[in-house]
Amino acid sequence: MAKQDEFDFSTSFNEYADVYDEVEEYLYEERGSGHGDENCSYGSVTCEGDSPATKKEYAHSGELSTLHDGAPVNKSSNMASDETIRTMYQELQLISAQLKTKNLELSQKEKQLSDRELRLNIREEELELAYKKLVFNLHEAVDTEVSEKHKKVSERLADYQTQVKDKTKENRRLRANFDSLQEANSLLRKQCEGLQSRNGKLEKQLQSLKQRLENLQRCQELRERQTENIVAEMKAAPPVKSAKPVKVSKSYTSIQGSSSDVFSILLDWTIKDILKPSFERGKNLDGSLRVHILENCQQMLPFLVEIIREQSTESHAKFTLPCLQFIYWSCLLLDHNPGKQSVGLGGVQRKLAEELYRPLRPDENVEMTLASQVFVKSSDTQIRLLSTLLLLRTLTQADCVAKVFSILKHDLRDDLMKELFVGYHGTSVLLSYFKPTCKAQLPVVLDIYILMCVETAVLQPFLAFCSTEAWFRAVSMVLKIPSLDIKQHEKLSVILQKLSKIRDNRKYFDQFSLKSLIRDLLQSTPSHENNSFLVLNLKSVLFNLGSPTTLAG
């Protein structure tokens, strides 16, 4: 409706403007003709409430009406146009009233619009403030949530990284264990193949022995028949006077003594120039020469054991040391070449063990006890040490082995016995008991190792004999025993601490994963005053190997 009013008003105003222009033109003509002596008050009519533009228009029309004051105006023509002017004036008043009304409405609308604009500005400021506050709170909430999520993700990532490191370490350890087991499996496979071939040889030899036994039985039967015939003939023949006993000449005894000396010298020569150098050279020895030496050793061992059997009568006492030395070095050579052992070597070793660890009296054959005059009870240190080492190599009964170990442990308190032990490569004999299957003998072996680790002149040679692949393999197997005592761990850590100072041994520590085993042992050892010695030694081993000794947690 307001829009319609505005449209009507603009139309009437345009009509009024046209009429007003005509009136002005008319008045101008009248005034130009001399009929303008009277003032036209209607030309300067203004109304209260008119707008400034309206008042300006009225003033302009008044100015037009007073342009030619003083000029004579024709009253008849003025009278004629009064009616028209009044009509126009009424219309103008009507238009002025409409303009006032419209102006009032417009001012009210303008005020309403200004109020509304003010309210909108206030509302806009409130909304903008609320929006800023909402954005700030939203950013703060998002930042808080993102920081919490980032913290949780970082913690989970750290946990995953720790788990990955643990799994990687465990995987490396399992891989090393698998490699060691694979090596042990291949070694056992080779030994099994050797045993199978040896079994075939034994079966063939058994068949030949059976045939030989049958031949011997036939010969025995033939001899018995011949003896029966001879006895029958002697009974039938007349009795004969007994002959005088034959005297043994002094020249025969001197020849026998000189031959004994020559035999002893030959044994010493063979030991020093052939057996001991052959064992020390090991794999560097020529193959054909090694086979020749081993075959000769196998042939000599049964005869030497028979000579050892006669030592109780002390008629061959001067042969004891060279015989034991020859037997000992021959056994070491055969141990390092298991595929070359003879079929009957096991029986020879059993006889040797029986002779070295035989009863006190000849009639005590049931229970074995140590002899009191020879071998392990001999006053000669070399004979006693060789007897104990040979017994440790040949005995199988646990109680007898324990007695021999106690004798060896007691003897090694002397520095001279330590030198002899190192000279005879005693670590090679102890290595057969330094394994998880020999749990009863393992503590005594560690005690002997601790005795040898004392600062003496033989410490470095002893550590050199322990710096072998076989010894470190045995150590890795012993460290994996779950039920190993803390004292045994301490003794073993002392030996490893001294061996870790040798630079060439680092390859063995890496080869058998001893670093990881030592770290695991260090982590599993509770932090207690009683374990401080073990912890210190383990950290010293890792430090010597160039590994970090600090542990997390």
XYZ file of C-alpha atoms in Angstrom:
553
model
C 0.000 0.000 0.000
C 2.886 2.362 0.808
C 4.427 1.697 -2.551
C 1.119 2.595 -4.276
C 0.974 5.895 -2.319
C 4.483 6.729 -3.308
C 3.647 6.107 -6.963
C 0.535 8.350 -6.844
C 2.441 11.075 -5.100
C 5.188 11.154 -7.687
C 2.598 11.338 -10.495
C 0.711 14.315 -8.965
C 3.979 16.041 -8.197
C 5.011 15.825 -11.826
C 1.682 17.303 -12.892
C 2.156 20.027 -10.326
C 5.590 20.822 -11.679
C 4.230 21.234 -15.180
C 1.468 23.543 -13.983
C 3.938 25.480 -11.894
C 6.133 26.023 -14.887
C 3.169 27.360 -16.880
C 2.228 29.712 -14.017
C 5.738 31.083 -13.819
C 5.833 31.643 -17.526
C 2.527 33.415 -17.369
C 3.544 35.602 -14.471
C 6.743 36.486 -16.192
C 4.838 37.608 -19.272
C 2.433 39.610 -17.183
C 5.150 41.303 -15.297
C 7.004 42.001 -18.507
C 3.920 43.770 -19.870
C 3.742 46.147 -16.887
C 1.185 44.442 -14.726
C 3.375 43.611 -11.785
C 2.813 46.523 -9.395
C 1.286 44.367 -6.716
C 3.083 41.812 -4.751
C 1.984 38.222 -5.180
C 1.991 36.936 -1.690
C 1.044 33.528 -2.847
C 4.345 33.267 -4.645
C 6.212 33.257 -1.347
C 3.948 30.982 0.561
C 5.747 28.504 2.807
C 4.406 25.924 5.061
C 5.689 24.626 8.346
C 7.002 21.164 8.132
C 8.029 21.521 4.528
C 11.287 20.055 3.533
C 14.218 22.348 2.699
C 13.873 21.549 -0.982
C 10.204 22.556 -0.920
C 10.968 25.791 0.881
C 13.664 26.561 -1.680
C 11.152 26.071 -4.463
C 8.724 28.412 -2.753
C 11.412 31.022 -2.282
C 12.391 30.742 -5.930
C 8.775 31.279 -6.992
C 8.564 34.323 -4.679
C 11.663 35.781 -6.207
C 10.095 35.387 -9.659
C 7.010 37.216 -8.480
C 9.006 40.239 -7.295
C 11.362 40.632 -10.276
C 9.704 43.751 -11.683
C 8.392 45.643 -8.644
C 7.207 49.040 -9.400
C 6.030 48.169 -12.882
C 2.380 48.763 -13.607
C 0.166 45.740 -13.728
C -3.061 45.361 -15.503
C -5.741 44.728 -12.856
C -8.245 43.253 -15.245
C -5.860 40.534 -16.344
C -4.821 39.983 -12.740
C -8.389 39.588 -11.696
C -8.911 37.119 -14.491
C -6.157 34.854 -13.323
C -6.954 34.982 -9.580
C -9.367 32.158 -9.830
C -6.777 30.026 -11.572
C -4.124 30.954 -9.037
C -6.444 30.148 -6.132
C -7.189 26.842 -7.659
C -3.510 26.210 -8.112
C -2.833 27.465 -4.605
C -5.395 25.052 -3.177
C -3.859 22.289 -5.146
C -0.454 23.358 -3.919
C -1.714 23.394 -0.337
C -3.148 19.966 -0.866
C 0.172 18.844 -2.331
C 1.983 20.509 0.573
C -0.211 18.672 3.057
C 0.456 15.430 1.250
C 4.135 16.266 1.209
C 4.106 16.950 4.931
C 2.302 13.732 5.586
C 4.664 11.870 3.334
C 7.644 13.635 4.869
C 6.447 12.669 8.338
C 6.023 9.101 7.247
C 9.448 9.128 5.669
C 11.014 10.633 8.797
C 9.298 7.988 10.908
C 10.486 5.301 8.538
C 13.960 6.816 8.581
C 13.929 6.776 12.380
C 12.671 3.219 12.353
C 15.345 2.301 9.868
C 18.029 4.017 11.965
C 16.754 2.229 15.087
C 16.628 -1.008 13.213
C 20.110 -0.373 11.802
C 21.358 0.365 15.333
C 19.779 -2.828 16.637
C 21.228 -4.726 13.697
C 24.677 -3.250 14.374
C 24.414 -4.196 18.043
C 23.168 -7.635 17.096
C 25.956 -7.923 14.527
C 28.538 -6.966 17.160
C 27.042 -9.476 19.582
C 27.018 -12.169 16.915
C 30.587 -11.297 15.880
C 31.701 -11.433 19.521
C 29.878 -14.737 20.010
C 31.404 -16.027 16.767
C 34.901 -15.027 17.880
C 34.311 -16.619 21.255
C 32.934 -19.755 19.601
C 35.905 -19.893 17.213
C 38.336 -19.380 20.102
C 36.672 -22.097 22.183
C 36.520 -24.378 19.171
C 40.212 -23.799 18.393
C 41.110 -24.350 22.026
C 39.069 -27.568 22.168
C 40.532 -28.765 18.874
C 44.074 -27.948 20.024
C 43.485 -29.732 23.328
C 42.027 -32.782 21.644
C 44.771 -32.813 19.005
C 47.474 -32.544 21.688
C 45.878 -35.388 23.655
C 45.584 -37.500 20.515
C 49.186 -36.674 19.593
C 50.353 -37.614 23.077
C 48.476 -40.917 22.975
C 49.742 -41.676 19.474
C 53.309 -40.824 20.546
C 53.022 -43.116 23.568
C 51.620 -45.928 21.446
C 54.333 -45.352 18.854
C 57.002 -45.500 21.565
C 55.452 -48.717 22.903
C 55.375 -50.196 19.421
C 58.987 -49.193 18.828
C 59.997 -50.786 22.136
C 58.107 -53.944 21.246
C 59.717 -53.987 17.805
C 63.171 -53.632 19.382
C 62.414 -56.439 21.843
C 61.071 -58.645 19.079
C 64.096 -57.861 16.919
C 66.469 -58.720 19.737
C 64.562 -61.907 20.488
C 64.550 -62.763 16.789
C 68.320 -62.283 16.598
C 68.782 -64.412 19.661
C 66.550 -67.142 18.287
C 68.373 -66.949 14.966
C 71.711 -67.319 16.744
C 70.336 -70.245 18.747
C 68.993 -71.757 15.566
C 72.382 -71.376 13.879
C 74.139 -73.002 16.831
C 71.570 -75.803 16.858
C 71.995 -76.203 13.124
C 75.758 -76.463 13.561
C 75.303 -78.959 16.376
C 72.847 -80.892 14.209
C 75.296 -81.029 11.307
C 78.045 -82.127 13.679
C 75.810 -84.819 15.139
C 74.850 -85.906 11.627
C 78.501 -86.288 10.732
C 79.122 -88.196 13.946
C 76.122 -90.392 13.210
C 77.457 -91.132 9.747
C 80.828 -91.936 11.274
C 79.173 -94.197 13.829
C 77.193 -95.937 11.107
C 80.338 -96.589 9.104
C 82.063 -97.697 12.271
C 79.131 -99.966 13.064
C 79.480 -101.575 9.651
C 83.179 -102.130 10.273
C 82.401 -103.555 13.702
C 79.893 -105.957 12.229
C 82.441 -107.119 9.678
C 85.058 -107.460 12.381
C 82.565 -109.331 14.543
C 82.056 -111.846 11.786
C 85.802 -112.264 11.384
C 86.191 -112.605 15.150
C 83.516 -115.279 15.238
C 85.307 -117.188 12.527
C 88.585 -116.728 14.352
C 86.966 -117.904 17.574
C 85.747 -121.013 15.840
C 89.260 -121.634 14.519
C 90.716 -121.079 17.978
C 88.203 -123.473 19.503
C 89.185 -126.088 16.952
C 92.868 -125.477 17.702
C 92.116 -125.736 21.413
C 90.338 -129.024 20.917
C 93.275 -130.286 18.866
C 95.741 -129.204 21.545
C 93.666 -130.867 24.250
C 93.716 -134.077 22.289
C 97.458 -133.786 21.787
C 97.916 -133.088 25.497
C 95.858 -136.111 26.405
C 97.995 -138.236 24.117
C 101.207 -136.817 25.613
C 99.944 -137.441 29.156
C 99.047 -140.985 28.266
C 102.496 -141.555 26.776
C 104.197 -140.020 29.856
C 102.248 -142.308 32.128
C 103.272 -145.266 30.072
C 106.977 -144.183 29.953
C 109.448 -144.872 32.890
C 110.057 -142.019 35.385
C 112.914 -139.604 34.585
C 115.153 -137.865 37.141
C 114.495 -134.197 37.640
C 116.951 -131.850 36.026
C 118.793 -129.084 37.859
C 117.344 -125.589 37.650
C 118.861 -123.379 35.028
C 120.657 -120.304 36.378
C 120.080 -116.965 34.776
C 123.323 -115.360 33.797
C 124.262 -111.796 34.680
C 124.722 -110.944 31.037
C 121.025 -111.720 30.378
C 119.866 -109.392 33.144
C 122.162 -106.620 31.917
C 120.822 -107.015 28.379
C 117.252 -106.859 29.714
C 118.034 -103.675 31.656
C 119.712 -102.024 28.682
C 116.762 -102.911 26.450
C 114.424 -101.318 29.007
C 116.469 -98.138 28.934
C 116.443 -98.112 25.156
C 112.666 -98.605 25.136
C 112.187 -95.747 27.581
C 114.400 -93.452 25.487
C 112.498 -94.368 22.325
C 109.197 -93.541 24.005
C 110.499 -90.150 25.161
C 111.813 -89.439 21.692
C 108.517 -90.389 20.066
C 106.537 -88.260 22.507
C 108.639 -85.103 22.199
C 109.248 -85.205 18.453
C 106.090 -86.829 17.065
C 103.050 -87.092 19.345
C 103.077 -83.737 21.137
C 103.964 -81.665 18.018
C 101.321 -83.540 16.024
C 98.648 -82.699 18.600
C 99.683 -79.046 18.809
C 99.720 -78.668 15.015
C 96.203 -80.121 14.811
C 94.593 -79.604 11.413
C 97.820 -78.232 9.940
C 99.302 -81.741 10.018
C 99.564 -83.524 6.680
C 96.721 -85.995 6.083
C 98.794 -89.052 5.223
C 101.196 -88.379 8.092
C 98.285 -88.018 10.509
C 96.807 -91.333 9.414
C 100.198 -93.035 9.771
C 100.718 -91.651 13.290
C 97.215 -92.632 14.424
C 97.582 -96.170 13.136
C 100.884 -96.585 14.987
C 99.314 -95.204 18.172
C 96.454 -97.675 17.919
C 98.912 -100.524 17.533
C 101.028 -99.414 20.499
C 98.239 -98.765 23.001
C 97.341 -102.418 23.824
C 100.994 -103.291 24.509
C 101.514 -100.261 26.705
C 98.391 -101.094 28.709
C 99.843 -104.541 29.342
C 103.056 -102.916 30.565
C 100.995 -100.644 32.837
C 99.329 -103.742 34.277
C 102.734 -104.971 35.484
C 103.501 -101.768 37.389
C 102.108 -103.240 40.610
C 105.177 -105.488 40.852
C 107.399 -102.391 40.323
C 109.589 -104.411 37.980
C 108.907 -101.858 35.220
C 108.583 -98.788 37.425
C 110.899 -96.724 35.254
C 108.552 -97.281 32.296
C 105.588 -95.753 34.093
C 106.087 -92.100 33.145
C 106.956 -92.576 29.431
C 104.182 -95.153 29.050
C 101.602 -92.833 30.605
C 102.825 -89.939 28.485
C 102.625 -91.981 25.295
C 99.133 -93.229 26.179
C 97.952 -89.724 27.114
C 99.149 -87.983 23.940
C 97.872 -90.865 21.817
C 94.426 -90.551 23.417
C 94.385 -86.788 22.787
C 95.277 -87.359 19.142
C 92.553 -89.971 18.784
C 90.017 -87.678 20.478
C 90.676 -84.953 17.901
C 90.341 -87.508 15.086
C 87.287 -89.594 16.110
C 86.843 -91.130 12.681
C 90.276 -92.810 12.891
C 89.753 -94.726 16.126
C 90.226 -98.452 16.092
C 87.445 -100.886 16.780
C 89.019 -102.335 19.904
C 90.062 -98.978 21.392
C 87.102 -98.905 23.782
C 88.190 -102.161 25.369
C 91.766 -100.894 25.713
C 90.509 -97.758 27.473
C 88.405 -99.803 29.892
C 91.434 -101.950 30.752
C 93.502 -98.806 31.245
C 90.872 -97.336 33.586
C 90.762 -100.567 35.577
C 94.551 -100.564 35.951
C 94.812 -96.918 36.938
C 91.854 -97.164 39.310
C 92.232 -100.738 40.554
C 91.656 -102.373 43.989
C 94.142 -102.268 46.816
C 94.374 -106.051 46.921
C 94.100 -108.470 44.027
C 91.102 -110.222 45.550
C 88.995 -107.037 45.827
C 87.517 -107.081 42.352
C 83.960 -106.059 43.124
C 84.294 -102.528 44.491
C 87.030 -100.311 42.982
C 89.169 -98.178 45.328
C 92.218 -96.023 44.698
C 95.638 -97.696 44.812
C 97.966 -96.478 47.533
C 101.395 -96.675 45.907
C 101.212 -96.015 42.186
C 99.425 -93.881 39.638
C 97.029 -91.385 41.291
C 98.683 -91.967 44.672
C 102.231 -91.817 43.334
C 104.784 -89.449 44.826
C 105.798 -88.329 41.325
C 103.677 -85.284 40.370
C 103.743 -86.026 36.628
C 102.625 -89.636 37.116
C 99.842 -88.521 39.464
C 98.624 -85.777 37.091
C 98.730 -88.016 34.004
C 96.887 -90.761 35.889
C 94.090 -88.377 36.929
C 93.750 -86.924 33.421
C 93.624 -90.395 31.856
C 91.063 -91.528 34.430
C 88.885 -88.494 33.669
C 89.051 -89.436 30.017
C 88.313 -93.165 30.427
C 86.096 -93.502 33.528
C 82.313 -93.591 33.206
C 81.135 -94.149 36.805
C 80.027 -90.889 38.436
C 81.324 -91.680 41.944
C 84.776 -92.637 40.625
C 84.911 -89.486 38.490
C 84.027 -87.369 41.545
C 86.927 -88.890 43.527
C 89.381 -88.242 40.697
C 88.155 -84.637 40.391
C 88.697 -84.095 44.119
C 92.307 -85.353 43.769
C 92.936 -83.077 40.759
C 91.401 -80.067 42.523
C 93.625 -80.654 45.548
C 96.776 -81.046 43.436
C 96.157 -77.885 41.393
C 96.637 -75.725 44.476
C 100.359 -76.145 43.803
C 101.944 -73.890 41.152
C 104.087 -76.754 39.835
C 100.985 -78.853 39.208
C 99.405 -75.889 37.394
C 102.399 -75.685 35.065
C 102.167 -79.419 34.370
C 98.396 -79.118 33.818
C 98.921 -76.397 31.209
C 101.816 -78.288 29.626
C 99.681 -81.411 29.200
C 96.696 -79.427 27.747
C 94.439 -80.330 30.662
C 91.686 -78.020 29.370
C 91.053 -80.491 26.535
C 90.181 -83.174 29.107
C 88.026 -80.849 31.237
C 86.092 -79.719 28.170
C 84.329 -83.101 27.965
C 82.740 -82.374 31.390
C 82.085 -78.678 30.714
C 78.591 -79.082 29.268
C 74.955 -79.019 30.464
C 74.625 -82.823 30.547
C 77.349 -83.129 33.230
C 75.540 -81.186 35.964
C 77.240 -83.151 38.774
C 80.775 -82.428 37.520
C 80.136 -78.852 36.305
C 80.734 -77.118 39.702
C 84.064 -78.940 40.177
C 85.170 -78.005 36.648
C 84.387 -74.342 37.391
C 86.357 -74.584 40.643
C 89.372 -75.893 38.712
C 89.020 -73.070 36.179
C 88.953 -70.542 39.033
C 92.132 -72.083 40.503
C 93.824 -71.736 37.131
C 92.665 -68.092 36.779
C 94.724 -66.976 39.761
C 97.465 -64.522 38.812
C 100.423 -66.848 38.208
C 102.979 -67.447 35.491
C 100.672 -69.956 33.763
C 97.607 -67.672 33.580
C 98.199 -66.391 30.041
C 98.984 -69.863 28.576
C 95.860 -71.210 30.288
C 93.714 -68.404 28.817
C 95.256 -69.099 25.401
C 94.208 -72.778 25.650
C 90.673 -71.627 26.590
C 90.502 -69.258 23.596
C 89.132 -71.875 21.221
C 85.875 -72.299 19.334
C 85.027 -75.518 21.197
C 85.476 -73.867 24.597
C 83.272 -70.863 23.739
C 80.617 -73.169 22.293
C 80.563 -75.027 25.616
C 80.299 -71.715 27.516
C 77.305 -70.633 25.417
C 75.563 -73.926 26.184
C 76.317 -73.626 29.916
C 74.975 -70.053 30.072
C 71.648 -71.265 28.680
C 71.118 -73.637 31.633
C 68.076 -72.189 33.467
C 68.890 -73.793 36.845
C 72.509 -72.628 37.085
C 73.478 -71.447 40.574
C 74.441 -67.821 41.238
C 77.853 -68.948 42.523
C 78.515 -70.817 39.302
C 77.522 -67.709 37.353
C 80.035 -65.709 39.384
C 82.851 -68.185 38.687
C 82.007 -68.240 35.008
C 81.897 -64.430 34.891
C 85.436 -64.266 36.326
C 86.736 -66.481 33.502
C 84.816 -64.534 30.835
C 86.070 -61.243 32.256
C 89.673 -62.345 31.778
C 89.006 -63.806 28.320
C 87.201 -60.639 27.160
C 90.440 -58.679 27.557
C 91.973 -60.695 24.700
C 91.087 -58.915 21.443
C 91.125 -62.084 19.322
C 88.329 -63.590 21.440
C 85.762 -60.995 20.331
C 84.960 -63.047 17.251
C 83.960 -65.980 19.492
C 81.777 -63.703 21.662
C 79.993 -62.530 18.498
C 79.855 -65.974 16.893
C 78.063 -67.633 19.825
C 75.948 -64.552 20.829
C 77.572 -64.346 24.242
C 76.915 -60.593 24.403
C 73.154 -61.052 24.278
C 73.332 -63.920 26.786
C 75.359 -61.763 29.184
C 72.915 -58.848 28.779
C 69.966 -61.141 29.484
C 71.745 -62.524 32.551
C 72.492 -58.977 33.709
C 68.854 -57.951 33.296
C 67.524 -61.061 35.051
C 69.928 -60.715 37.995
C 68.124 -58.934 40.879
C 69.826 -55.814 42.225
C 70.953 -57.108 45.592
C 74.131 -56.741 47.633
C 74.855 -60.457 47.277
C 74.814 -60.114 43.480
C 77.061 -57.045 43.245
C 80.152 -59.130 42.381
C 78.356 -60.885 39.520
C 76.877 -57.637 38.172
C 80.279 -55.948 38.288
C 81.960 -58.786 36.391
C 79.222 -58.925 33.742
C 79.433 -55.165 33.177
C 83.209 -55.456 32.964
C 82.858 -58.139 30.273
C 80.500 -55.936 28.222
C 82.817 -52.963 28.684
C 85.824 -54.950 27.460
C 83.818 -56.029 24.413
C 82.885 -52.428 23.625
C 79.172 -52.796 24.432
C 77.068 -50.337 26.492
C 76.614 -51.427 30.100
C 73.724 -49.151 31.085
C 70.342 -50.797 31.261
C 66.955 -49.125 30.921
C 64.669 -49.520 33.939
